[in-house]
Short mmCIF file of C-alpha atoms and ligand atoms in Angstrom, two decimals:
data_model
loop_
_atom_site.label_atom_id
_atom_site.label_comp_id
_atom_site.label_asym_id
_atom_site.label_seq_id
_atom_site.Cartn_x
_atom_site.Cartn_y
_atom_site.Cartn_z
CA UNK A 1 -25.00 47.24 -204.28
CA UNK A 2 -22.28 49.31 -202.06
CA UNK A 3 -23.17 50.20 -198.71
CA UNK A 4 -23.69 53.93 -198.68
CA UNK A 5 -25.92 53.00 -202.57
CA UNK A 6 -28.55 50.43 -200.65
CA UNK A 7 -29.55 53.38 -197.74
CA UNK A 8 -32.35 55.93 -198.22
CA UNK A 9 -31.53 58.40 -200.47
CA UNK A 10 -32.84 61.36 -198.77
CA UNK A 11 -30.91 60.26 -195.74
CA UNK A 12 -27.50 60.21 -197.80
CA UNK A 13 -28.24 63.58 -199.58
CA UNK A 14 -29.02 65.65 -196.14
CA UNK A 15 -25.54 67.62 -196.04
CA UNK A 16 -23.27 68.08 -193.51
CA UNK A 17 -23.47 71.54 -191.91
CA UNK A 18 -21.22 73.69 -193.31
CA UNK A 19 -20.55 75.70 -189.68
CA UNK A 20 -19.43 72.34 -188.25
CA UNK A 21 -17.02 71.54 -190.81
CA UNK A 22 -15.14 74.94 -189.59
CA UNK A 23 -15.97 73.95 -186.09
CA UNK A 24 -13.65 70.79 -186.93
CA UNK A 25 -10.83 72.30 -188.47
CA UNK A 26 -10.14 74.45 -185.79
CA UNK A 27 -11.63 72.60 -182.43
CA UNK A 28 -9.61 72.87 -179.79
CA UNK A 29 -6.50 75.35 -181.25
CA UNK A 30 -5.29 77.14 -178.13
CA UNK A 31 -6.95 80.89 -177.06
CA UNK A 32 -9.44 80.36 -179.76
CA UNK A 33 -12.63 82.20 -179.04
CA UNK A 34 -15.71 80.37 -180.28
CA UNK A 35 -18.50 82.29 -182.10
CA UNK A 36 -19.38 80.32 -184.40
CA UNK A 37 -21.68 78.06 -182.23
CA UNK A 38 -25.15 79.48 -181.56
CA UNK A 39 -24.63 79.12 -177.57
CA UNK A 40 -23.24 81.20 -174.72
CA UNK A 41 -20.04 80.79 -172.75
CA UNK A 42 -22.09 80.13 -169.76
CA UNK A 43 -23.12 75.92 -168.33
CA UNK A 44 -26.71 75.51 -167.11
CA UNK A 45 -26.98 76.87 -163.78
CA UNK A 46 -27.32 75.16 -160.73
CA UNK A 47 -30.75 75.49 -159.49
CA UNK A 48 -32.24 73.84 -163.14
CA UNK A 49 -29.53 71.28 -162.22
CA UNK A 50 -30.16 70.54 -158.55
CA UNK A 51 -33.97 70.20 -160.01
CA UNK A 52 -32.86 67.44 -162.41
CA UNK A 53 -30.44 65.63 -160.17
CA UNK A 54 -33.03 65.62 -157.20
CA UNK A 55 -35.65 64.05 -159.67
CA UNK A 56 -33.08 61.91 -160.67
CA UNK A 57 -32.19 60.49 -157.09
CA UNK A 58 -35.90 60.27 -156.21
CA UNK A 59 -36.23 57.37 -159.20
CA UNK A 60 -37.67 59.53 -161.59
CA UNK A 61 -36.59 56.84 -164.27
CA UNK A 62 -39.44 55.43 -165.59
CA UNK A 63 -41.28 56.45 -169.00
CA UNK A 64 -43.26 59.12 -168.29
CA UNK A 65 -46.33 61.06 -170.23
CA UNK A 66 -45.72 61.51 -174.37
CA UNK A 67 -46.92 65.30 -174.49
CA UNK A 68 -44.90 66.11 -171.07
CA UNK A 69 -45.17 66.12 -167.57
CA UNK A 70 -48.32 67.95 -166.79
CA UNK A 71 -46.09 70.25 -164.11
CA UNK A 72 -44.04 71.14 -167.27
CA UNK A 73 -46.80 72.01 -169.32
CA UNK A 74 -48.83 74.21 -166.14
CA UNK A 75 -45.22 75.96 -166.05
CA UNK A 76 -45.33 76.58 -169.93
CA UNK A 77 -48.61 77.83 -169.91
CA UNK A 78 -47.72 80.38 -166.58
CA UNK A 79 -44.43 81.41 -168.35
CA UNK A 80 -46.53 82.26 -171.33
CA UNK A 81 -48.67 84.57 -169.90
CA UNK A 82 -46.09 86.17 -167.93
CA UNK A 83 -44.16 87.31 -171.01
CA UNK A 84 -46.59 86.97 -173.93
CA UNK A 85 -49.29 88.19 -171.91
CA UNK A 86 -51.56 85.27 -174.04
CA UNK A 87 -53.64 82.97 -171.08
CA UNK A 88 -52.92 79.38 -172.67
CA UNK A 89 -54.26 76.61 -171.37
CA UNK A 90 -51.45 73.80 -170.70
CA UNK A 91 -53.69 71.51 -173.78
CA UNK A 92 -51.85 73.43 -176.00
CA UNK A 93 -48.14 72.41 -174.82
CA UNK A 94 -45.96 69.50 -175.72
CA UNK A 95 -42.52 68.60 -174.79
CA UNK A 96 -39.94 67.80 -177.27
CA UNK A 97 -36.34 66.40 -177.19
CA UNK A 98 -35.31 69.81 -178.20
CA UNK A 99 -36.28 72.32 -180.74
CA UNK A 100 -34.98 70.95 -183.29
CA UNK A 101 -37.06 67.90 -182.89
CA UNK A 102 -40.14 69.87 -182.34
CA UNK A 103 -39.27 70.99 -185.93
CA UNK A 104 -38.69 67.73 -186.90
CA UNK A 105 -42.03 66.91 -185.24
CA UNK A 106 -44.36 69.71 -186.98
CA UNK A 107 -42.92 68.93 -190.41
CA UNK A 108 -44.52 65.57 -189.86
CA UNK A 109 -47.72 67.01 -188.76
CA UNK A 110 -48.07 69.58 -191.99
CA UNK A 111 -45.87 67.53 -194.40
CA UNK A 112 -46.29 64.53 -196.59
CA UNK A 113 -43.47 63.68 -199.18
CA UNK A 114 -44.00 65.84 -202.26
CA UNK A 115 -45.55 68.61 -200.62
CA UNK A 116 -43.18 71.96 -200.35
CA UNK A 117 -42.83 74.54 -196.94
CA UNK A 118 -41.80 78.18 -198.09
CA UNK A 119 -39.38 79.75 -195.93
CA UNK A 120 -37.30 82.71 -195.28
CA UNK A 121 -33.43 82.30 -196.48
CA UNK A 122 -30.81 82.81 -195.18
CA UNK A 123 -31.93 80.38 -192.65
CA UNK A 124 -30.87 78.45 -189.91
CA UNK A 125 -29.48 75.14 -192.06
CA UNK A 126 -31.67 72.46 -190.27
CA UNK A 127 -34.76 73.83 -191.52
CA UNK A 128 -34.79 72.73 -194.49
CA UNK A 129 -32.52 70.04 -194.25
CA UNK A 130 -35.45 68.35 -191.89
CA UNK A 131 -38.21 68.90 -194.65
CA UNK A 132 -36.13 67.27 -197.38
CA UNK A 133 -35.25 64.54 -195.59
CA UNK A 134 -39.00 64.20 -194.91
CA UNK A 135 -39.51 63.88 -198.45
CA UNK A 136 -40.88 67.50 -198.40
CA UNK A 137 -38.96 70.35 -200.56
CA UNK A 138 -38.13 73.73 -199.24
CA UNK A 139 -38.61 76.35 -201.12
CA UNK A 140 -36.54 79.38 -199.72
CA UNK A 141 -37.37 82.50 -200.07
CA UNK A 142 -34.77 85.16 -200.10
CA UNK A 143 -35.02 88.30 -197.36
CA UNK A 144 -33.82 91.40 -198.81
CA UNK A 145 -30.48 93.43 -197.24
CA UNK A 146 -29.96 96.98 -198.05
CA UNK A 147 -28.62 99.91 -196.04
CA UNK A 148 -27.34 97.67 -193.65
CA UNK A 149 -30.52 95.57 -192.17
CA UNK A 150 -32.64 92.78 -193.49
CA UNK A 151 -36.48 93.21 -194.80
CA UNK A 152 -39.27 90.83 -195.84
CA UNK A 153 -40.91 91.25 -199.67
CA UNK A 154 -44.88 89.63 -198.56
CA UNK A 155 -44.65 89.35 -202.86
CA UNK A 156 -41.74 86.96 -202.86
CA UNK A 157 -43.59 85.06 -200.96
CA UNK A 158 -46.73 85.16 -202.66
CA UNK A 159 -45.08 84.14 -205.72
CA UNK A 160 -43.19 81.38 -204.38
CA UNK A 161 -46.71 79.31 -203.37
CA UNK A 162 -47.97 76.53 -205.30
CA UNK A 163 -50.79 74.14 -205.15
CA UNK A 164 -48.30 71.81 -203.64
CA UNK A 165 -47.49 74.57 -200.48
CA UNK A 166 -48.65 73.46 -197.21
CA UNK A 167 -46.72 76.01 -194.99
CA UNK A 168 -44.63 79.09 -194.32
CA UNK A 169 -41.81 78.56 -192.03
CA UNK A 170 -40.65 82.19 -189.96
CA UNK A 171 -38.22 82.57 -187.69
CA UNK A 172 -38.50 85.55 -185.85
CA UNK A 173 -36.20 86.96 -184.54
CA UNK A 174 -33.85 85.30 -187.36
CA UNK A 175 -30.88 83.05 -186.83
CA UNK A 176 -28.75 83.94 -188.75
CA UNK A 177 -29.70 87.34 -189.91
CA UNK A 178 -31.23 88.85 -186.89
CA UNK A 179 -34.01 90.10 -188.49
CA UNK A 180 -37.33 90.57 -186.77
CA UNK A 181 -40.67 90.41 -187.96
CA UNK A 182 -42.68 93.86 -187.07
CA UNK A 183 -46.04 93.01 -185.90
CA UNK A 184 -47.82 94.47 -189.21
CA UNK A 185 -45.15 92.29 -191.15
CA UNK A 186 -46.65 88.87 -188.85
CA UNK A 187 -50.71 90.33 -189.69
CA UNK A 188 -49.44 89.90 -193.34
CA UNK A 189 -47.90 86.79 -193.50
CA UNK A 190 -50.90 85.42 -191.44
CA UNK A 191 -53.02 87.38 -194.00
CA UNK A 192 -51.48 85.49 -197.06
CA UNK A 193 -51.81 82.04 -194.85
CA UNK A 194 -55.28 82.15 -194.30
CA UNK A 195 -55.88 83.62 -197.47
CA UNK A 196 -54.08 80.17 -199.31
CA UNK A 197 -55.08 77.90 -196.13
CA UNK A 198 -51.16 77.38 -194.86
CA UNK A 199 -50.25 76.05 -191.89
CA UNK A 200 -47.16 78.69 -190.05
CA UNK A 201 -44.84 76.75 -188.49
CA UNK A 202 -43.30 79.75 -186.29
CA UNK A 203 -40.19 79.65 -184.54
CA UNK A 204 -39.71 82.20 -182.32
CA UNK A 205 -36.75 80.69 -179.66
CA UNK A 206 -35.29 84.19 -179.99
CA UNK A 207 -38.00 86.52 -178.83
CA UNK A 208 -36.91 87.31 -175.78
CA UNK A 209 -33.16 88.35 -177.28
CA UNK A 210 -35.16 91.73 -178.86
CA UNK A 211 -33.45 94.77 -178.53
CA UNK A 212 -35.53 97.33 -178.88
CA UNK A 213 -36.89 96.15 -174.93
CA UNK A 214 -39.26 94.01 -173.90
CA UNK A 215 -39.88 90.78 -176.08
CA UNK A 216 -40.41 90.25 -180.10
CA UNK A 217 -43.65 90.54 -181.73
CA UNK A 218 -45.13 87.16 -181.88
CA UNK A 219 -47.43 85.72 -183.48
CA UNK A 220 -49.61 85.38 -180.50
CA UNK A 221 -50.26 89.12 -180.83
CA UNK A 222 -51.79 88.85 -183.72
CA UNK A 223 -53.54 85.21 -184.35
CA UNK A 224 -57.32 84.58 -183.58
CA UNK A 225 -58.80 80.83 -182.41
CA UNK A 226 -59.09 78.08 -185.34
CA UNK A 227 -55.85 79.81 -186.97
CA UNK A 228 -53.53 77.28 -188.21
CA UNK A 229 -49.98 77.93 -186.22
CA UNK A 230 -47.92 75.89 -184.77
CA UNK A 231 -44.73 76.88 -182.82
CA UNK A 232 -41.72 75.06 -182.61
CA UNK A 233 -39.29 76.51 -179.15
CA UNK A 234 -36.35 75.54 -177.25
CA UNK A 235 -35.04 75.92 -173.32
CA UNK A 236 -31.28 75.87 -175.35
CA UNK A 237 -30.81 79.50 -175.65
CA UNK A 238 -32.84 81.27 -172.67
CA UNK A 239 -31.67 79.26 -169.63
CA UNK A 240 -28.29 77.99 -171.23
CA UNK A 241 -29.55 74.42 -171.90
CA UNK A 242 -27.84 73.75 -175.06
CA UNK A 243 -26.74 70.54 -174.26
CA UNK A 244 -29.99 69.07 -172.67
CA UNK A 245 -32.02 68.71 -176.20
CA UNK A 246 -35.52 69.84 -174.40
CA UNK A 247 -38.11 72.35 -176.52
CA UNK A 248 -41.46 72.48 -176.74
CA UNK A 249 -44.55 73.13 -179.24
CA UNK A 250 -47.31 75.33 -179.17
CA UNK A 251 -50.52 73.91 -181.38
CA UNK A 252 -53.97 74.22 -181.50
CA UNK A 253 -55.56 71.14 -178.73
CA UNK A 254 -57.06 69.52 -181.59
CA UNK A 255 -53.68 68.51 -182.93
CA UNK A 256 -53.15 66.90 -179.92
CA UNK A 257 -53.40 63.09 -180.20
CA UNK A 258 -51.86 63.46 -183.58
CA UNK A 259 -48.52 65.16 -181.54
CA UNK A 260 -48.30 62.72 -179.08
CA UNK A 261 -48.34 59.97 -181.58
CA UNK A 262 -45.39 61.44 -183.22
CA UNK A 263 -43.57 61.94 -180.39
CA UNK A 264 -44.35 58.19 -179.29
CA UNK A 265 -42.72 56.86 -182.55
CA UNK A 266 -39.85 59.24 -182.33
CA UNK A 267 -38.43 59.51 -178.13
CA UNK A 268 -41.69 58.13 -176.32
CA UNK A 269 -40.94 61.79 -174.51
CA UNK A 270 -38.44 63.07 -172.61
CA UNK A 271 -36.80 61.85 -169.99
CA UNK A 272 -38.97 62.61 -166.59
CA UNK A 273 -35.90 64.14 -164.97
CA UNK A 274 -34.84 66.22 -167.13
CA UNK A 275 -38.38 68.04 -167.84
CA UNK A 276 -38.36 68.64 -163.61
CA UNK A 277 -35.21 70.79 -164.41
CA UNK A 278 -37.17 72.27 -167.01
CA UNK A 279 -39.85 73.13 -164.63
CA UNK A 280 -37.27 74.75 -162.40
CA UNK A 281 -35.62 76.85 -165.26
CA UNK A 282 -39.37 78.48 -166.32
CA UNK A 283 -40.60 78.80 -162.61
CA UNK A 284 -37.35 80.12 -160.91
CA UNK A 285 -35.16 81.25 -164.36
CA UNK A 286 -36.53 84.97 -165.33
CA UNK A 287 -33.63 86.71 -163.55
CA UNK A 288 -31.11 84.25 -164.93
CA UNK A 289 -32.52 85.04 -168.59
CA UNK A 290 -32.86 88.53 -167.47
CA UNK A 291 -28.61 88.45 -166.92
CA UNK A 292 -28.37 86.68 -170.91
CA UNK A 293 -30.49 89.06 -172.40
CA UNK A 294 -28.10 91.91 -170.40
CA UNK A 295 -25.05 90.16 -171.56
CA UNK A 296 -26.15 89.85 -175.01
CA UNK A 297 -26.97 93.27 -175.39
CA UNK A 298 -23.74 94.64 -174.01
CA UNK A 299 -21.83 92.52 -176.56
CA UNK A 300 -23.80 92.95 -179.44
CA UNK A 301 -23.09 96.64 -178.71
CA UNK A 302 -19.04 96.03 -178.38
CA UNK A 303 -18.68 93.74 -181.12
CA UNK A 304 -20.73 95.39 -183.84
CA UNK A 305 -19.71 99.01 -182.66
CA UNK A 306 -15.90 97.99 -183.58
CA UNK A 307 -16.63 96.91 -186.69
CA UNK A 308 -19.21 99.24 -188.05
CA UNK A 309 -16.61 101.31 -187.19
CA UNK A 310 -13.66 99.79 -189.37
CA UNK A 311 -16.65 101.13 -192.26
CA UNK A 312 -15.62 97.92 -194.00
CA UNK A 313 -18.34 96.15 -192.57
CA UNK A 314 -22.03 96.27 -193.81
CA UNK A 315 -24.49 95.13 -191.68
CA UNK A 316 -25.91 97.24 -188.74
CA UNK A 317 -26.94 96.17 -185.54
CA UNK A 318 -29.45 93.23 -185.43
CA UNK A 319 -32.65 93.88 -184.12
CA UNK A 320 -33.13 90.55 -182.51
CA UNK A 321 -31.47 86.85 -182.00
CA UNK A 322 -27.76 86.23 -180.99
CA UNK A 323 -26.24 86.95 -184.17
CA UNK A 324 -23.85 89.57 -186.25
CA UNK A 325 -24.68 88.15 -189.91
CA UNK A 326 -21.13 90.36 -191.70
CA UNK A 327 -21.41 91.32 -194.72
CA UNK A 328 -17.52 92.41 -195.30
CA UNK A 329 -15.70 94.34 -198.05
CA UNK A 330 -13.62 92.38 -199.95
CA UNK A 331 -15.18 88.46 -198.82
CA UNK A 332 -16.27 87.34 -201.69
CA UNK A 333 -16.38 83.33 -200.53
CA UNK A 334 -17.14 82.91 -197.05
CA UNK A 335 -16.57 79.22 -196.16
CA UNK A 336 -12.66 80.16 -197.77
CA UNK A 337 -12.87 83.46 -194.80
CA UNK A 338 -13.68 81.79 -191.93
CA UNK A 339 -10.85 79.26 -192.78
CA UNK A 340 -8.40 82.13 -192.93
CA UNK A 341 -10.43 84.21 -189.98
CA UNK A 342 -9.78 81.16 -187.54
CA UNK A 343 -6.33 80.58 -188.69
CA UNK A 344 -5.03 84.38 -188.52
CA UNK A 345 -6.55 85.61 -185.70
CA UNK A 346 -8.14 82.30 -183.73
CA UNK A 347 -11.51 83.98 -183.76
CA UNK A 348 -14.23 81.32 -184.70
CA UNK A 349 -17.13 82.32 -187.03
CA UNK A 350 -19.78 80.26 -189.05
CA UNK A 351 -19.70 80.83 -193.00
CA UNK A 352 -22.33 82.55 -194.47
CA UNK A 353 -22.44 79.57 -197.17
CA UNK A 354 -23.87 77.51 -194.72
CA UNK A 355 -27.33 79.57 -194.12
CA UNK A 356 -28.91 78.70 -197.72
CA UNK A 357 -29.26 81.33 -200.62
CA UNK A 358 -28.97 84.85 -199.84
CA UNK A 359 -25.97 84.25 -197.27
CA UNK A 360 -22.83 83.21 -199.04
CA UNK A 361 -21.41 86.54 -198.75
CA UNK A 362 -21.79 86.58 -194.68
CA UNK A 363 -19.80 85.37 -191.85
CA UNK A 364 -22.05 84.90 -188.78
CA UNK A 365 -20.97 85.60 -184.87
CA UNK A 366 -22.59 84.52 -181.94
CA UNK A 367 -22.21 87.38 -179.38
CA UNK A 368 -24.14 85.48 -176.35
CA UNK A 369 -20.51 85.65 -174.70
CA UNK A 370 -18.48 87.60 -172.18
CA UNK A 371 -18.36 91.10 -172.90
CA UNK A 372 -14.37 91.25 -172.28
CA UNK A 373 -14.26 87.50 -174.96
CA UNK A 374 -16.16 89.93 -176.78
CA UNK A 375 -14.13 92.91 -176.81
CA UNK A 376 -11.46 90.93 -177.75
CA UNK A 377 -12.41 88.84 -180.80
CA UNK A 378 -13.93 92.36 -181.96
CA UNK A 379 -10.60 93.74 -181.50
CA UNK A 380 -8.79 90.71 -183.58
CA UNK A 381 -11.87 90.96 -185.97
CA UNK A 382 -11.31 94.34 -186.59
CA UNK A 383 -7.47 94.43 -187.23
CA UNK A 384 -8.14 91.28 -190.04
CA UNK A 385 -10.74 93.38 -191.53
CA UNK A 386 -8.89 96.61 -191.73
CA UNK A 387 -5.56 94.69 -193.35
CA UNK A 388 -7.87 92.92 -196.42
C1 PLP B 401 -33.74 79.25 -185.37
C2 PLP B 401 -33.48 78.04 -184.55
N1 PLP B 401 -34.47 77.18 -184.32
C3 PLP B 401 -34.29 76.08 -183.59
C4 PLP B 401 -33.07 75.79 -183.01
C5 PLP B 401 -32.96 74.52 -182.23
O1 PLP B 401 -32.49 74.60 -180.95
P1 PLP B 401 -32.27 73.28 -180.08
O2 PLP B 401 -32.35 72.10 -180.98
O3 PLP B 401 -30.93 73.43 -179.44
O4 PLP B 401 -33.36 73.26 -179.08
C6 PLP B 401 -31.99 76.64 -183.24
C7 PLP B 401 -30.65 76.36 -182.70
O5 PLP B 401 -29.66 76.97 -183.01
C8 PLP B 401 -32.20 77.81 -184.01
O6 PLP B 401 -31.22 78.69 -184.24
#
């Protein structure tokens, strides 16, 4: 038997993410500007860093507690109820080698191989790549676009549950579509969860990018004690932490020796170091994610103000999230754009083919950048658009 035929077949069959293939076609080409990544322009700043490096020089080295320091998880539980205004005890916190893991880690939790998670498409990619490869299936379920914005259909989902459905998966506010769950739409999908006793697995690492002021609707507005949530979040996109692969969870106490198991047989928990700069970005870092929220809103407004105004381009302003999701005249195969985006005007952009159905049409843009980058790419952007 060859190689590549004697591994796991779910491990060979997870695909390779269609926004990094055009990440390495075109890595490194001179006076590119990079949106197609979902991070901003800006490194970790220092004070998060001087945390970490002073933890780092004091011999904080050793393995350290599964669910988290329990100074990470007091922080998590302050920074909670200063911008979710929800009092939550720090049982109910557990740190994770980034979001993505803590997705990883709540599919195990709800999951065994067979059973199906319903989610909303388009989607970030990993989502359901990390179900299938847990022997799960996703089952997406397609948001609907019209005049311009994205919607949710509480039918579609209905219909797409079966006896083998242990779970709705929302992300709100949406990578890549930017749409954001009102809070009546989040009483409805709860509705429909308790009413077919599914877990949510909510992902809400966006709510603070919510442009309408103040922070997303969350499911902590609306969810009452013994309801089955669990949320999956990230210290990537607030405090410009991309690179450090730390997140967190959010779950009922009673899942919590369950949790720490799985994060034993996955990283034994994060490195002690690292979680003290994580305690320095959530008790010293609301101005700092004050300034990315500011930034993000100034270029969301210069980059989709240019090319709403070519009136080639479909989609409107996102409500929430980091992300133009274009729906432009005359694309009719996205992966084959972005190729010819990158190479005519050096502006990078993630295919809409790489978000799952509903988004082959779409190129996506991270606007989390410098509003003059910004102004400039929407400039480039605009002059492609106008010649097609
Ligand atoms: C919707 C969504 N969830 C989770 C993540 C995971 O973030 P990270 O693994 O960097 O913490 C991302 C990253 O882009 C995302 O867009």
């Amino acid at each position: 038997m060859s190689i590549i035929n004697s591994l796991s077949p779910r491990a060979v069959a997870a695909p390779e993410s269609g926004i990094v293939e055009v990440v390495n076609y075109a890595r490194g080409r001179e006076g590119l500007l990079p949106l197609w990544v979902g991070e901003g322009d800006l490194p970790t700043p220092d004070f998060i860093n001087q945390a970490a490096m002073q933890a780092l020089a004091a011999g904080e080295t050793f393995y350290t507690w599964q669910r988290g320091i329990p100074e990470l998880r007091q922080a998590l539980s302050d920074y909670y109820f200063r911008h979710f205004g929800t009092r939550l005890p720090p049982e109910h916190f557990y740190v994770t080698g980034s979001g993505m893991q803590a997705i990883q880690i709540a599919v195990q939790a709800i999951t065994s191989p067979g059973d199906e998670l319903v989610y909303l498409s388009p989607a970030w990619p990993n989502i359901a790549a990390a179900l299938e490869i847990a022997g799960a299936r996703s089952v997406g379920v397609e948001l609907q676009f019209e005049g311009g914005t994205w919607s949710v259909d509480l039918n579609r989902i209905e219909a797409a549950i079966t006896p083998k459905t242990r779970g709705l998966f929302v992300n709100t506010p949406s990578n890549p579509t930017g749409w954001t769950a009102t809070r009546k739409n989040l009483e409805d999908i709860l509705a429909l969860a308790r009413k077919h006793d599914l877990w949510i697995m909510a992902d809400e690492i966006y709510a603070r990018y919510f442009y309408a002021g103040g922070r997303a609707p969350s499911f902590l507005d609306v969810m009452e004690s013994g309801d089955k949530i669990i949320f999956v979040n990230s210290f990537s996109k607030n405090w410009s932490m991309t690179g450090w692969r730390v997140g967190w969870i959010v779950a009922p106490p009673e899942t919590g020796q369950v949790l720490e198991n799985l994060i034993q047989y996955s990283t034994s928990g994060v490195a002690q170091f690292m979680q003290k700069g994580a305690v320095a970005a959530l008790n010293e870092g609301d101005a700092f994610v004050q300034t990315n929220i500011e930034k993000a809103t100034r270029s969301r407004d210069i980059l989709c103000d240019a090319l709403i105004a070519t009136n080639r381009v479909e989609t409107l302003k996102p409500d929430g999230a980091l992300y133009a999701f274009l729906k432009i005249d005359g694309v009719t195969d996205s992966r084959k754009a972005a190729i010819d985006i990158v190479d005519k005007t050096g502006v990078g952009l993630a295919p809409g083919t790489a978000f799952g159905p509903g988004g082959g049409l779409f190129l996506r843009a991270c606007f989390l950048r410098d509003p003059g980058q910004v102004t400039i790419a929407a400039e480039r952007l605009c002059d492609y658009i106008l010649k097609l």
